[in-house]
mmCIF file with all atom_site columns, C-alpha atoms in Angstrom:
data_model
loop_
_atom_site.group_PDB
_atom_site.id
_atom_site.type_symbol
_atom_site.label_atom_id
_atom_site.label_alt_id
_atom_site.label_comp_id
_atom_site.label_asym_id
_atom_site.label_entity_id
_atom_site.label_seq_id
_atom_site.pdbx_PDB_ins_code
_atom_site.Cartn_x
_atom_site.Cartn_y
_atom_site.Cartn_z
_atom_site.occupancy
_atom_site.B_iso_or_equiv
_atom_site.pdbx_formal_charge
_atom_site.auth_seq_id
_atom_site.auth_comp_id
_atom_site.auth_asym_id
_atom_site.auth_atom_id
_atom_site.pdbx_PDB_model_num
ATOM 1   C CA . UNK A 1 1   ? 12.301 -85.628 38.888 1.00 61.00 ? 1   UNK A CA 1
ATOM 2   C CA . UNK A 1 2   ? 15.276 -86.403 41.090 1.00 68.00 ? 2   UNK A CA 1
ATOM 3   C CA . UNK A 1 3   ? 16.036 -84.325 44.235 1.00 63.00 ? 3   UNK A CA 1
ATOM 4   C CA . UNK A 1 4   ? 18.231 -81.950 44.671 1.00 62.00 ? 4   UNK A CA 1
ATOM 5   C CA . UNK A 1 5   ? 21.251 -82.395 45.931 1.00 61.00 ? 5   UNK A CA 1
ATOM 6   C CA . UNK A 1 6   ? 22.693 -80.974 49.055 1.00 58.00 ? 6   UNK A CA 1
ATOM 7   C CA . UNK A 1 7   ? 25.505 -79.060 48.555 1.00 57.00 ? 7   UNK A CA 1
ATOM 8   C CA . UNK A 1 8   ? 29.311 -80.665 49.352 1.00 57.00 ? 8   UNK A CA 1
ATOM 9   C CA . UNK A 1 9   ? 30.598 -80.013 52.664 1.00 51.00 ? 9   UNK A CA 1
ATOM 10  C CA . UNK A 1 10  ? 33.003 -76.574 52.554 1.00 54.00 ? 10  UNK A CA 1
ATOM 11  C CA . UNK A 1 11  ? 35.446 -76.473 55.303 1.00 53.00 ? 11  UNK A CA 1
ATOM 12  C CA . UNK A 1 12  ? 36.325 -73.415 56.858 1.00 54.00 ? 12  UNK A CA 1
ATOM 13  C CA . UNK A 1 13  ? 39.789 -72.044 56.885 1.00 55.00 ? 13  UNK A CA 1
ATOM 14  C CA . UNK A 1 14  ? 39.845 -69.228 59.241 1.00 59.00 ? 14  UNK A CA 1
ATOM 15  C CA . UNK A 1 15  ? 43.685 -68.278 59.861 1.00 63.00 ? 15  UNK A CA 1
ATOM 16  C CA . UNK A 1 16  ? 42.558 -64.732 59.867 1.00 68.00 ? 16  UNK A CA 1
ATOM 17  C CA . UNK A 1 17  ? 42.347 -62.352 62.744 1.00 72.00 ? 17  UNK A CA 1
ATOM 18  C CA . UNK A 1 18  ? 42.204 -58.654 63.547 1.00 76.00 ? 18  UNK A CA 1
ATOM 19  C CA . UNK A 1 19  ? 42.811 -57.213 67.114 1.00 75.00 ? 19  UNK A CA 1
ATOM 20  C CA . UNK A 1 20  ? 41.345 -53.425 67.719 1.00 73.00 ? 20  UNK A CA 1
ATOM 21  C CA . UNK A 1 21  ? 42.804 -52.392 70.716 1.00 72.00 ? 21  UNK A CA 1
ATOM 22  C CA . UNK A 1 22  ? 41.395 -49.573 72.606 1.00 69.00 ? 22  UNK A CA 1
ATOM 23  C CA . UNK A 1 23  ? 43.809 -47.135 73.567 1.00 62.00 ? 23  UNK A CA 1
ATOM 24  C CA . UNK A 1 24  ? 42.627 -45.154 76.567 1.00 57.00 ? 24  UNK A CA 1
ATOM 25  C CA . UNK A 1 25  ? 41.518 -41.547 76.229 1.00 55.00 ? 25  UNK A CA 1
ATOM 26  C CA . UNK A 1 26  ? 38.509 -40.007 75.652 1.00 55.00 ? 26  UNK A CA 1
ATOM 27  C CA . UNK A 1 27  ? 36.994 -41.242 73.415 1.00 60.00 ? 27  UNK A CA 1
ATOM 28  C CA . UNK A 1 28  ? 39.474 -43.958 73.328 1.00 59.00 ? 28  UNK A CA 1
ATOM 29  C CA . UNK A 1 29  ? 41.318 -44.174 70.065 1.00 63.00 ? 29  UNK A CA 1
ATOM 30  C CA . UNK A 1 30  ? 41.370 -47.198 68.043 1.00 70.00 ? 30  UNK A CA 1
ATOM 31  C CA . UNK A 1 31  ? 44.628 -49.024 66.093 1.00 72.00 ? 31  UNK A CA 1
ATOM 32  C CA . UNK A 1 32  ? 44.062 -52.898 64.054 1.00 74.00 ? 32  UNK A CA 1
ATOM 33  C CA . UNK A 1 33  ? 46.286 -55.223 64.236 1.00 77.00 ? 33  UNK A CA 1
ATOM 34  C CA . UNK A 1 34  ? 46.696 -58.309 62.177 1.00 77.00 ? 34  UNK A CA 1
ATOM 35  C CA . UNK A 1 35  ? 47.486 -61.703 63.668 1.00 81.00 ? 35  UNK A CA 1
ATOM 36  C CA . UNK A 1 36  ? 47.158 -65.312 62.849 1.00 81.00 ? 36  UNK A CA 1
ATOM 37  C CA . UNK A 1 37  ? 46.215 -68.799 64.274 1.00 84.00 ? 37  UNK A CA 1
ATOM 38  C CA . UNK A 1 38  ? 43.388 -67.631 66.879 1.00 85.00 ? 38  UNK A CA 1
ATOM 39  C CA . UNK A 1 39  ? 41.955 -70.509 69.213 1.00 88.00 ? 39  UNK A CA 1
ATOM 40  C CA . UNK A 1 40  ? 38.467 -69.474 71.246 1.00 90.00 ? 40  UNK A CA 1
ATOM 41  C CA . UNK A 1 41  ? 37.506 -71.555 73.676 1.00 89.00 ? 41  UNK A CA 1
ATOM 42  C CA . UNK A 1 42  ? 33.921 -70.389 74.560 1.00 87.00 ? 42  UNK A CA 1
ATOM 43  C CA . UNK A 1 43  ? 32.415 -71.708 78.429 1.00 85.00 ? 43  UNK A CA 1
ATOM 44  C CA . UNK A 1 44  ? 29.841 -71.735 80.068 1.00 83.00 ? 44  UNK A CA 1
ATOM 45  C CA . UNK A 1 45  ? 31.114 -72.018 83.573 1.00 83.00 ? 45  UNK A CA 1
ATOM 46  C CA . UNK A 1 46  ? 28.397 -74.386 84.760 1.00 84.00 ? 46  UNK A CA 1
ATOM 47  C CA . UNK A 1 47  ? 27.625 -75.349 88.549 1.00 86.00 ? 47  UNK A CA 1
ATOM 48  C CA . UNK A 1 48  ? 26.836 -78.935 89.559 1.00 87.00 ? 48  UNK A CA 1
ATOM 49  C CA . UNK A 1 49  ? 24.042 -78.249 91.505 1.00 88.00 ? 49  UNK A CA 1
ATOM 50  C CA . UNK A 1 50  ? 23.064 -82.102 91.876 1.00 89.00 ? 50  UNK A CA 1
ATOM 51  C CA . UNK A 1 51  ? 20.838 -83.506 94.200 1.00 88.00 ? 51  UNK A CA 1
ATOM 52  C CA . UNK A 1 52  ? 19.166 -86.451 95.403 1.00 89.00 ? 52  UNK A CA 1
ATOM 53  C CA . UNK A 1 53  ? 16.197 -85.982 94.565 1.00 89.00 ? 53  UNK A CA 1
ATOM 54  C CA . UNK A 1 54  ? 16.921 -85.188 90.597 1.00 86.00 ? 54  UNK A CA 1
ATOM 55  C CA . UNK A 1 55  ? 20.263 -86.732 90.437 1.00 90.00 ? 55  UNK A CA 1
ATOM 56  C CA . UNK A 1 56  ? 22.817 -84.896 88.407 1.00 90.00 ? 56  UNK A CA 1
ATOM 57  C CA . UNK A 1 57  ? 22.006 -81.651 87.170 1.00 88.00 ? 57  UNK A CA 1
ATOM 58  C CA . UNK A 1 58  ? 23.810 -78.772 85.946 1.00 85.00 ? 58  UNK A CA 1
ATOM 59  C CA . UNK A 1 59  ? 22.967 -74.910 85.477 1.00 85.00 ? 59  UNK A CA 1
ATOM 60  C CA . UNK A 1 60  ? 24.922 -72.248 83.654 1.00 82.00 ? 60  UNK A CA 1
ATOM 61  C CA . UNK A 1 61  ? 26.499 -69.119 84.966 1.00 81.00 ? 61  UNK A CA 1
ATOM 62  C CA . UNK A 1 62  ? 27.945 -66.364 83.478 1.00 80.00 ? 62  UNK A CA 1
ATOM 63  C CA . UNK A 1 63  ? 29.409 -67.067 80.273 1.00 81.00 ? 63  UNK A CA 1
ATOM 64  C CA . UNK A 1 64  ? 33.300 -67.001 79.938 1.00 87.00 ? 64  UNK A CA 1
ATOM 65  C CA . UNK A 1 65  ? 35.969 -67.256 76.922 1.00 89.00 ? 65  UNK A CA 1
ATOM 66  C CA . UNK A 1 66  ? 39.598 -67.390 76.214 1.00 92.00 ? 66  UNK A CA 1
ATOM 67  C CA . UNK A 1 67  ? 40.741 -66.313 73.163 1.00 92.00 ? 67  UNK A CA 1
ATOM 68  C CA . UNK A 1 68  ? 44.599 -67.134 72.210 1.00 91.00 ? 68  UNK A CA 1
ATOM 69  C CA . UNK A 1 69  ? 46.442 -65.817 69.320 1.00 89.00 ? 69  UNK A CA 1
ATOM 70  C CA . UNK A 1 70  ? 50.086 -65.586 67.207 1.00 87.00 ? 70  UNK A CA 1
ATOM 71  C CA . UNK A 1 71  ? 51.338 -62.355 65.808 1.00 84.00 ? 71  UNK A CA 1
ATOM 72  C CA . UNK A 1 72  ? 54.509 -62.420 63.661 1.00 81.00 ? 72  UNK A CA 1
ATOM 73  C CA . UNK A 1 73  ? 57.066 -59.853 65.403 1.00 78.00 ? 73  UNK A CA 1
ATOM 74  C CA . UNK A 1 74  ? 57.547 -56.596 62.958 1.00 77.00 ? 74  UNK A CA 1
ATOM 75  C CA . UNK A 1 75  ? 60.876 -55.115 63.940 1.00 77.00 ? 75  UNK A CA 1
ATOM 76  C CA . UNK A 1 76  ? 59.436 -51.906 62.511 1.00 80.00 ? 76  UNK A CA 1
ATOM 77  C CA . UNK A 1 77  ? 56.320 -51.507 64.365 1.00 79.00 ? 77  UNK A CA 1
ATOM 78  C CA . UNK A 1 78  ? 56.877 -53.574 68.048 1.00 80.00 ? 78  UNK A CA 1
ATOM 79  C CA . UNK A 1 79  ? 52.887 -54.464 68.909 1.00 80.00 ? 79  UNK A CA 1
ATOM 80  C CA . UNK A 1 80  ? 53.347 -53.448 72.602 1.00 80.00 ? 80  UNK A CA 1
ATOM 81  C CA . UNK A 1 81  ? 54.706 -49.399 71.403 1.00 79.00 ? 81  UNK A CA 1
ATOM 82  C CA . UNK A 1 82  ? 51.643 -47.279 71.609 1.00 75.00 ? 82  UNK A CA 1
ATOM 83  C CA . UNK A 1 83  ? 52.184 -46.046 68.154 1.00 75.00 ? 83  UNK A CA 1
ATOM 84  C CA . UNK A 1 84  ? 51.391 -49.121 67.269 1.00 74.00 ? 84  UNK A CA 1
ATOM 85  C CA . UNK A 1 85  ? 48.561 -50.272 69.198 1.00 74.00 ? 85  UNK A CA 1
ATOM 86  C CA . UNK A 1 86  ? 50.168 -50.806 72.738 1.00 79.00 ? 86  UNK A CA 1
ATOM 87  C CA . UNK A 1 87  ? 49.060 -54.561 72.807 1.00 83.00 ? 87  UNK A CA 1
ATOM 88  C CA . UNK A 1 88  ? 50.356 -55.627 76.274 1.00 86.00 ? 88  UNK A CA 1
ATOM 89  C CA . UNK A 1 89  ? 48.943 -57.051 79.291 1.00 90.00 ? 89  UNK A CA 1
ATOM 90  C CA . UNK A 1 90  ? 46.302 -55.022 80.372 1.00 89.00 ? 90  UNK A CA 1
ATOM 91  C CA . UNK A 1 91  ? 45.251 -53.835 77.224 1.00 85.00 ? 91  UNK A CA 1
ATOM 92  C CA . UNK A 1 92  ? 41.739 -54.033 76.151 1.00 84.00 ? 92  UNK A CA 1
ATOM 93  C CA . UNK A 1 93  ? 41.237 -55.315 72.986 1.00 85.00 ? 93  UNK A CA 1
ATOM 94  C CA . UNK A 1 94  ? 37.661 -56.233 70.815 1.00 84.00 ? 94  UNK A CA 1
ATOM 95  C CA . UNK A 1 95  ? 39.195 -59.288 68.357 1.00 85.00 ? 95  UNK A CA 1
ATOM 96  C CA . UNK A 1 96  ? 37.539 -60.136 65.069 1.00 85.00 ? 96  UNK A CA 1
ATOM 97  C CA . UNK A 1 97  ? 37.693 -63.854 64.345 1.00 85.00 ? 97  UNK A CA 1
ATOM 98  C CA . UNK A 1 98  ? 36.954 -64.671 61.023 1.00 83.00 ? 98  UNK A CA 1
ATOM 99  C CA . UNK A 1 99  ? 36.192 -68.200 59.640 1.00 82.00 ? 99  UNK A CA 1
ATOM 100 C CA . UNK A 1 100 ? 37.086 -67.850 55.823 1.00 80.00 ? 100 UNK A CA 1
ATOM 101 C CA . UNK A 1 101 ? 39.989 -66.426 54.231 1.00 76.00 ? 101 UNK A CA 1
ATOM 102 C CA . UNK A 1 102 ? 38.013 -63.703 52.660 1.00 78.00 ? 102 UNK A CA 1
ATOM 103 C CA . UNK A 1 103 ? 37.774 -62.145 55.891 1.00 79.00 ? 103 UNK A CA 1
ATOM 104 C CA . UNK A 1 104 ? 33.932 -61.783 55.715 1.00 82.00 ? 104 UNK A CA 1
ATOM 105 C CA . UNK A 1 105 ? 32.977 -59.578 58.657 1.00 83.00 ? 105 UNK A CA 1
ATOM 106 C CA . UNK A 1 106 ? 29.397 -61.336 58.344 1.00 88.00 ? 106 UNK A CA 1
ATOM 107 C CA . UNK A 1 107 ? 31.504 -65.092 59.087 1.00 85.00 ? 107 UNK A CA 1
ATOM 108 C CA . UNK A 1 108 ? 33.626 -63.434 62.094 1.00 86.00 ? 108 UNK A CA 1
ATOM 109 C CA . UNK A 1 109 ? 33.713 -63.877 66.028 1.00 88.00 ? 109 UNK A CA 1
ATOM 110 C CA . UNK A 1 110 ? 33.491 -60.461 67.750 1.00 86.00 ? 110 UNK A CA 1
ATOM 111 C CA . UNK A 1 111 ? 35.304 -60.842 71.113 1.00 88.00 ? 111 UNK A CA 1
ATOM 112 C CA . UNK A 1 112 ? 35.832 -57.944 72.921 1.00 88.00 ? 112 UNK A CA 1
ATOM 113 C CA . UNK A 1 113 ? 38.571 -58.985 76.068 1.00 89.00 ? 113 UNK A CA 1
ATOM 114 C CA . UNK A 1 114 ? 41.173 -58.157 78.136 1.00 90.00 ? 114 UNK A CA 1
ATOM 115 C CA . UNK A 1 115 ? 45.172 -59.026 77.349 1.00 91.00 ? 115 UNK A CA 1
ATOM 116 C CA . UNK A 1 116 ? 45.929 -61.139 80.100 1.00 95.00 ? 116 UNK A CA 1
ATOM 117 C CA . UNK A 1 117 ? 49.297 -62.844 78.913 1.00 94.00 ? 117 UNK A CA 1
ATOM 118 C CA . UNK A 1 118 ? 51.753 -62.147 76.387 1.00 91.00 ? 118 UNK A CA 1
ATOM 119 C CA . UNK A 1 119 ? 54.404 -64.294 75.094 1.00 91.00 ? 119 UNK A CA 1
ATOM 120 C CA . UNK A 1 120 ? 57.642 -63.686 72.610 1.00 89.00 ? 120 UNK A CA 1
ATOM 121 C CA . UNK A 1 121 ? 59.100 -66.700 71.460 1.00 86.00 ? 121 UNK A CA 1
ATOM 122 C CA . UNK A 1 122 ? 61.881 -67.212 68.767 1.00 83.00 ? 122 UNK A CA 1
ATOM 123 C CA . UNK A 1 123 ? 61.242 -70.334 66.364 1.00 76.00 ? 123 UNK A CA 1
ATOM 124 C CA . UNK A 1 124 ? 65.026 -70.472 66.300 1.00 70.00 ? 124 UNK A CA 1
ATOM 125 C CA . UNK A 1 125 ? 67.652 -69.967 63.057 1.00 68.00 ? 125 UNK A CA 1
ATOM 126 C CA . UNK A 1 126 ? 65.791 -69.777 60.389 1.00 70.00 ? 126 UNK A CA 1
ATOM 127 C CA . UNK A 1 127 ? 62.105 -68.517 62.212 1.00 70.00 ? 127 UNK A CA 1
ATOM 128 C CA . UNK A 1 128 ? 60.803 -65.719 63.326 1.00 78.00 ? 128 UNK A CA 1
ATOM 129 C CA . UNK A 1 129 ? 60.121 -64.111 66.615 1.00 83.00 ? 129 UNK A CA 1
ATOM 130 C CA . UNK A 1 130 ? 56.297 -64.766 67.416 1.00 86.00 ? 130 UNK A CA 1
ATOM 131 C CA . UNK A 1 131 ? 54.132 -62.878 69.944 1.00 87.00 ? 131 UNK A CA 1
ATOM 132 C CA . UNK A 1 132 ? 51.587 -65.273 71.469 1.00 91.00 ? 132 UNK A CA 1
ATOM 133 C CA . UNK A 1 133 ? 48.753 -63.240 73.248 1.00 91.00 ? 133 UNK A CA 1
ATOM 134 C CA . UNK A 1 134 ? 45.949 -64.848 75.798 1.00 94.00 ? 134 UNK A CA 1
ATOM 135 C CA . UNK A 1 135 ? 43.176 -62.666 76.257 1.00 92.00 ? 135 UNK A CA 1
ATOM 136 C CA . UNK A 1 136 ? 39.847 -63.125 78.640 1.00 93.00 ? 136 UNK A CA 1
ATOM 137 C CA . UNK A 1 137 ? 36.472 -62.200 77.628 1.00 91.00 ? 137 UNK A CA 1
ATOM 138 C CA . UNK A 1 138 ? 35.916 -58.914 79.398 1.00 88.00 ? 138 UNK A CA 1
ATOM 139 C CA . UNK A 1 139 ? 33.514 -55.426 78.708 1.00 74.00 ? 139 UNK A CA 1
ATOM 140 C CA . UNK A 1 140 ? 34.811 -52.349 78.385 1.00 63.00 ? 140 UNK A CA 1
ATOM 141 C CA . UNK A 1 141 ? 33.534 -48.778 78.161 1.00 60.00 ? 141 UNK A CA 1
ATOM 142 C CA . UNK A 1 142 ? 32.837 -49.185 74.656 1.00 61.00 ? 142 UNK A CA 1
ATOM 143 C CA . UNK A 1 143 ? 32.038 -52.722 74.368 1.00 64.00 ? 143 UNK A CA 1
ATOM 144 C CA . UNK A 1 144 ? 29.471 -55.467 76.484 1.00 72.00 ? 144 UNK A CA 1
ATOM 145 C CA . UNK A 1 145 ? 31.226 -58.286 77.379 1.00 79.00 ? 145 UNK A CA 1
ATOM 146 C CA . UNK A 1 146 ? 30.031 -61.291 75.092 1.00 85.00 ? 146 UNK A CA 1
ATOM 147 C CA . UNK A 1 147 ? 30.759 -62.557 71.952 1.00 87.00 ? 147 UNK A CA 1
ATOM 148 C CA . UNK A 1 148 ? 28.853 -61.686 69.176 1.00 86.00 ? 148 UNK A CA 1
ATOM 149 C CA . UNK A 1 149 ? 28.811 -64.921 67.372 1.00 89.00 ? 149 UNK A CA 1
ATOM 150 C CA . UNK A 1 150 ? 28.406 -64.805 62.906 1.00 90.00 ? 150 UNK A CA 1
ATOM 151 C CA . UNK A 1 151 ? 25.389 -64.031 61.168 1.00 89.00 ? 151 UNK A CA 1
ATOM 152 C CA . UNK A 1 152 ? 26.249 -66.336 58.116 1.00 79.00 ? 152 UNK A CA 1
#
């Protein structure tokens, strides 16, 4: 009997991304907002702590990420009005990431962060206007500050 065969490789999509921001209060209320085209760039922050004795040799630190994502402009509902989820600098935000277009919350990134930049840009005639938002890995009072990585 012939063996099985492994399954073929599936790439993952992943274009998909929900921002909760925390709106302060108590208990802070909550308001989703959809975006696109997220980039995570998860560090370490190692030290060289190299020596002569053991040559090069490095050790990790706290663990650091910046997350960076598009959101297409809605005239209707501005993202930085609090009605509609005040995301501006400063704002602290938990992001879901997921990484299939079925938006499985099992296949997602949980990042919870701080808005640290935000960026409108026009794509020009016939584009949009685009909000690009970089946010910093950061706790809040609700959430630790790590990323929860996917279970599947």
């Amino acid at each position: 009997m012939p063996a099985p065969k492994t399954p073929p490789f599936e790439p993952c999509a992943g274009n998909f991304c929900k921002i909760t921001v925390e709106i302060a209060g108590t208990p802070p209320t909550e308001k989703d907002i959809p975006a696109i085209n997220w980039s995570l760039s998860d560090m370490a922050k190692s030290r060289d702590v190299s020596n002569f004795r053991d040559g090069r040799y490095r050790i990790g630190t706290l663990g650091d990420a910046t997350l960076t994502f598009t959101m297409v402009w809605d005239a209707s509902e501005p993202p930085f009005l609090t009605t509609s989820g005040g995301l501006k600098r400063g704002a602290r935000v938990t992001c879901v990431l997921y990484t299939d277009n079925d938006c499985t919350p099992d296949k997602a990134y949980h990042v919870p962060g701080l808005v640290d930049q935000c960026d409108l840009k026009n794509e020009g005639v016939e584009g949009t206007l685009l909000y690009d938002c970089t946010v910093l890995l950061s706790g809040s009072p609700t959430y630790w500050g790590e990323i929860t990585y996917p279970t599947e």
